Amino acid sequence: MGNSDSSESKFGLRILSLSTESPCQQLIPFLDIIVDAHTLEFDVHEFNISYFLSIVESSEGQDILLSVFSLEKRRIKTIRVTPVIIGGHYSLGIRVRPENIDQALRTIFKVNRVFEGGIGKKLGLKDEDWVIGVEEFSMSSLDDFCNKIGKIPLTVAIFNETIKKVRTLEIPICKFLGCEFAAGSINSFKPNFEENFLFCEDPIE
């Protein structure tokens, strides 16, 4: 992927969470996807998570340049990080998952309506929210997401357009969430090149 501003049809390592010791605190879980480290590129032919991990673990505390695709800004940023010793070996203190960038962009769903009395309302979902990811699996479609709600508990990443933050919600198994969702690019939040979006695990008050 290099320094291109296009997401193309590439794979990367999607950030799921950061430990408190992580030197990558500028990364935003679920919105940021690592696509390059040093000269290593992640795509359908060259992707190798083991090689990426070996770069970090063998760094001996030397700086690593990461190229990160932002789902929010729709462009690549480069950051310099220094691995730290966590659990006896060098680490970036992040949890990641291999993911297709195009698919990640397609599976951003707008919350159109939240019905009174539903679980979604009780969890604090609003019509200014977007579902941007799920911790348990990589979503393939809106139907995939809705079908899983009735089968397993989900940890869902929610982006809110008003306060410019991402938060996580724990959604229990339920037959009816009480929300109406919309899929498609027209319902995705628009790229933002000025705001710094924040990540928090606390529900919006």
Short mmCIF file of C-alpha atoms in Angstrom, two decimals:
data_model
loop_
_atom_site.label_atom_id
_atom_site.label_comp_id
_atom_site.label_asym_id
_atom_site.label_seq_id
_atom_site.Cartn_x
_atom_site.Cartn_y
_atom_site.Cartn_z
CA MET A 1 0.00 0.00 0.00
CA GLY A 2 2.94 2.33 0.63
CA ASN A 3 2.03 6.00 0.80
CA SER A 4 -1.02 5.86 -1.46
CA ASP A 5 -4.11 7.71 -0.29
CA SER A 6 -6.38 5.02 -1.68
CA SER A 7 -7.60 2.11 0.41
CA GLU A 8 -7.52 -0.11 -2.73
CA SER A 9 -8.46 -3.74 -1.96
CA LYS A 10 -5.91 -4.27 0.77
CA PHE A 11 -5.69 -6.14 4.01
CA GLY A 12 -4.31 -4.69 7.20
CA LEU A 13 -4.29 -5.16 10.96
CA ARG A 14 -7.30 -3.48 12.52
CA ILE A 15 -6.72 -2.08 16.00
CA LEU A 16 -9.17 -3.65 18.47
CA SER A 17 -7.77 -2.31 21.73
CA LEU A 18 -4.74 -0.71 23.38
CA SER A 19 -3.21 -1.68 26.69
CA THR A 20 -2.39 1.05 29.21
CA GLU A 21 1.33 0.41 28.52
CA SER A 22 0.98 0.70 24.74
CA PRO A 23 3.21 3.29 23.01
CA CYS A 24 0.48 3.61 20.34
CA GLN A 25 -1.99 5.74 22.27
CA GLN A 26 -2.46 7.99 19.22
CA LEU A 27 -4.16 5.08 17.42
CA ILE A 28 -7.94 4.79 17.63
CA PRO A 29 -9.44 1.30 18.08
CA PHE A 30 -11.70 0.18 15.23
CA LEU A 31 -11.06 3.36 13.20
CA ASP A 32 -7.35 2.67 12.52
CA ILE A 33 -5.85 -0.17 10.46
CA ILE A 34 -2.09 -0.80 10.24
CA VAL A 35 -1.15 -1.35 6.59
CA ASP A 36 2.64 -1.09 6.65
CA ALA A 37 5.56 -1.44 9.04
CA HIS A 38 8.99 -0.49 7.78
CA THR A 39 8.97 -2.00 4.28
CA LEU A 40 6.37 -4.67 5.03
CA GLU A 41 3.15 -4.29 3.04
CA PHE A 42 -0.08 -6.07 3.86
CA ASP A 43 -2.16 -7.17 0.90
CA VAL A 44 -3.81 -10.34 -0.35
CA HIS A 45 -0.45 -11.71 -1.60
CA GLU A 46 2.05 -10.41 0.96
CA PHE A 47 0.10 -10.25 4.20
CA ASN A 48 1.93 -12.03 6.99
CA ILE A 49 0.97 -11.26 10.57
CA SER A 50 3.75 -13.48 11.91
CA TYR A 51 6.34 -11.39 10.10
CA PHE A 52 4.82 -8.20 11.46
CA LEU A 53 4.97 -9.54 15.01
CA SER A 54 8.57 -10.64 14.50
CA ILE A 55 9.50 -7.08 13.48
CA VAL A 56 8.10 -5.77 16.75
CA GLU A 57 9.56 -8.49 18.97
CA SER A 58 13.03 -8.22 17.41
CA SER A 59 13.09 -4.42 17.48
CA GLU A 60 15.11 -4.28 20.72
CA GLY A 61 13.38 -1.03 21.54
CA GLN A 62 14.24 0.68 18.25
CA ASP A 63 11.65 2.93 16.58
CA ILE A 64 9.22 1.41 14.09
CA LEU A 65 7.39 3.39 11.43
CA LEU A 66 3.77 2.35 11.03
CA SER A 67 1.57 3.37 8.11
CA VAL A 68 -2.02 3.48 9.34
CA PHE A 69 -5.17 3.80 7.26
CA SER A 70 -7.86 5.83 9.01
CA LEU A 71 -11.46 4.80 8.29
CA GLU A 72 -12.48 8.23 9.59
CA LYS A 73 -10.18 10.32 7.42
CA ARG A 74 -9.96 7.89 4.45
CA ARG A 75 -6.22 8.37 4.17
CA ILE A 76 -2.93 6.98 5.44
CA LYS A 77 -0.94 8.52 8.26
CA THR A 78 2.57 7.54 9.35
CA ILE A 79 3.47 7.31 13.02
CA ARG A 80 6.72 6.50 14.79
CA VAL A 81 6.46 4.16 17.77
CA THR A 82 8.96 2.57 20.12
CA PRO A 83 8.10 -0.95 21.29
CA VAL A 84 8.22 -1.48 25.05
CA ILE A 85 8.76 -4.58 27.12
CA ILE A 86 5.42 -6.12 28.13
CA GLY A 87 5.29 -9.62 29.57
CA GLY A 88 9.01 -10.14 29.06
CA HIS A 89 9.25 -9.24 25.36
CA TYR A 90 9.03 -6.20 23.13
CA SER A 91 5.46 -5.31 22.22
CA LEU A 92 3.25 -2.49 20.95
CA GLY A 93 0.57 -3.38 23.52
CA ILE A 94 -2.19 -3.65 20.91
CA ARG A 95 -4.74 -6.27 19.94
CA VAL A 96 -5.24 -6.52 16.20
CA ARG A 97 -7.20 -8.55 13.64
CA PRO A 98 -6.44 -9.06 9.93
CA GLU A 99 -9.17 -7.29 7.99
CA ASN A 100 -9.98 -6.15 4.46
CA ILE A 101 -10.14 -2.36 4.33
CA ASP A 102 -12.84 -2.22 1.65
CA GLN A 103 -14.99 -4.55 3.73
CA ALA A 104 -14.42 -2.46 6.85
CA LEU A 105 -15.60 0.63 4.96
CA ARG A 106 -18.68 -1.21 3.61
CA THR A 107 -19.73 -2.43 7.05
CA ILE A 108 -20.32 0.95 8.69
CA PHE A 109 -24.03 1.16 9.55
CA LYS A 110 -26.10 4.20 10.43
CA VAL A 111 -28.54 4.00 13.36
CA ASN A 112 -31.65 5.48 11.73
CA ARG A 113 -34.15 5.03 14.56
CA VAL A 114 -34.09 3.89 18.18
CA PHE A 115 -37.43 2.67 19.52
CA GLU A 116 -38.70 3.33 23.04
CA GLY A 117 -38.60 0.30 25.32
CA GLY A 118 -35.96 -1.53 23.28
CA ILE A 119 -32.58 -2.75 24.48
CA GLY A 120 -30.87 -0.31 22.13
CA LYS A 121 -32.54 2.61 23.90
CA LYS A 122 -31.49 1.26 27.30
CA LEU A 123 -27.89 0.91 26.06
CA GLY A 124 -27.84 4.54 24.97
CA LEU A 125 -27.92 4.14 21.19
CA LYS A 126 -29.00 7.29 19.34
CA ASP A 127 -29.89 8.24 15.78
CA GLU A 128 -26.58 10.09 15.56
CA ASP A 129 -24.62 6.84 16.03
CA TRP A 130 -22.90 4.52 13.56
CA VAL A 131 -21.92 0.89 14.12
CA ILE A 132 -18.30 0.71 12.90
CA GLY A 133 -17.13 -2.70 14.09
CA VAL A 134 -17.60 -5.74 16.31
CA GLU A 135 -14.88 -7.24 18.47
CA GLU A 136 -15.97 -10.86 18.10
CA PHE A 137 -15.81 -11.10 14.29
CA SER A 138 -15.34 -9.16 11.06
CA MET A 139 -18.76 -8.15 9.76
CA SER A 140 -19.60 -9.03 6.16
CA SER A 141 -22.96 -7.25 5.92
CA LEU A 142 -25.77 -5.63 7.89
CA ASP A 143 -27.65 -8.94 7.84
CA ASP A 144 -24.58 -10.68 9.28
CA PHE A 145 -24.50 -8.19 12.16
CA CYS A 146 -28.25 -8.40 12.87
CA ASN A 147 -28.25 -12.21 12.76
CA LYS A 148 -25.42 -12.44 15.28
CA ILE A 149 -27.30 -10.22 17.76
CA GLY A 150 -29.78 -13.02 18.35
CA LYS A 151 -27.12 -15.68 18.83
CA ILE A 152 -24.13 -14.37 20.81
CA PRO A 153 -23.30 -11.41 23.10
CA LEU A 154 -21.44 -8.72 21.15
CA THR A 155 -18.97 -5.95 21.96
CA VAL A 156 -19.81 -3.30 19.40
CA ALA A 157 -17.82 -0.16 18.49
CA ILE A 158 -20.07 2.90 18.05
CA PHE A 159 -19.08 6.20 16.46
CA ASN A 160 -21.09 9.28 17.43
CA GLU A 161 -21.12 12.17 14.96
CA THR A 162 -22.05 14.86 17.49
CA ILE A 163 -19.33 14.40 20.10
CA LYS A 164 -16.80 12.91 17.67
CA LYS A 165 -16.00 9.85 19.78
CA VAL A 166 -15.98 6.08 19.54
CA ARG A 167 -17.29 4.01 22.42
CA THR A 168 -17.99 0.31 22.95
CA LEU A 169 -21.32 -1.24 23.93
CA GLU A 170 -21.93 -4.69 25.35
CA ILE A 171 -25.03 -6.02 23.56
CA PRO A 172 -26.59 -9.13 25.14
CA ILE A 173 -28.31 -11.90 23.18
CA CYS A 174 -31.72 -10.54 22.26
CA LYS A 175 -34.48 -11.18 19.73
CA PHE A 176 -35.15 -7.49 19.17
CA LEU A 177 -32.59 -4.74 19.69
CA GLY A 178 -35.15 -2.03 19.01
CA CYS A 179 -33.15 -0.16 16.36
CA GLU A 180 -33.43 0.48 12.65
CA PHE A 181 -30.12 0.43 10.76
CA ALA A 182 -29.15 1.62 7.28
CA ALA A 183 -26.26 0.30 5.19
CA GLY A 184 -24.51 1.56 2.05
CA SER A 185 -21.97 4.31 1.37
CA ILE A 186 -24.62 7.02 1.55
CA ASN A 187 -25.19 6.06 5.19
CA SER A 188 -21.52 5.99 6.15
CA PHE A 189 -20.14 8.94 8.08
CA LYS A 190 -18.32 11.40 5.87
CA PRO A 191 -14.51 11.69 5.91
CA ASN A 192 -13.34 14.32 8.37
CA PHE A 193 -9.97 15.98 7.82
CA GLU A 194 -10.06 18.49 10.66
CA GLU A 195 -11.36 16.85 13.83
CA ASN A 196 -9.36 14.49 16.04
CA PHE A 197 -11.74 11.66 16.88
CA LEU A 198 -11.38 10.20 20.36
CA PHE A 199 -11.93 6.72 21.79
CA CYS A 200 -13.57 6.09 25.13
CA GLU A 201 -15.08 3.04 26.77
CA ASP A 202 -17.51 5.00 28.91
CA PRO A 203 -21.10 5.32 27.68
CA ILE A 204 -22.21 8.72 26.45
CA GLU A 205 -24.21 10.51 29.13
#
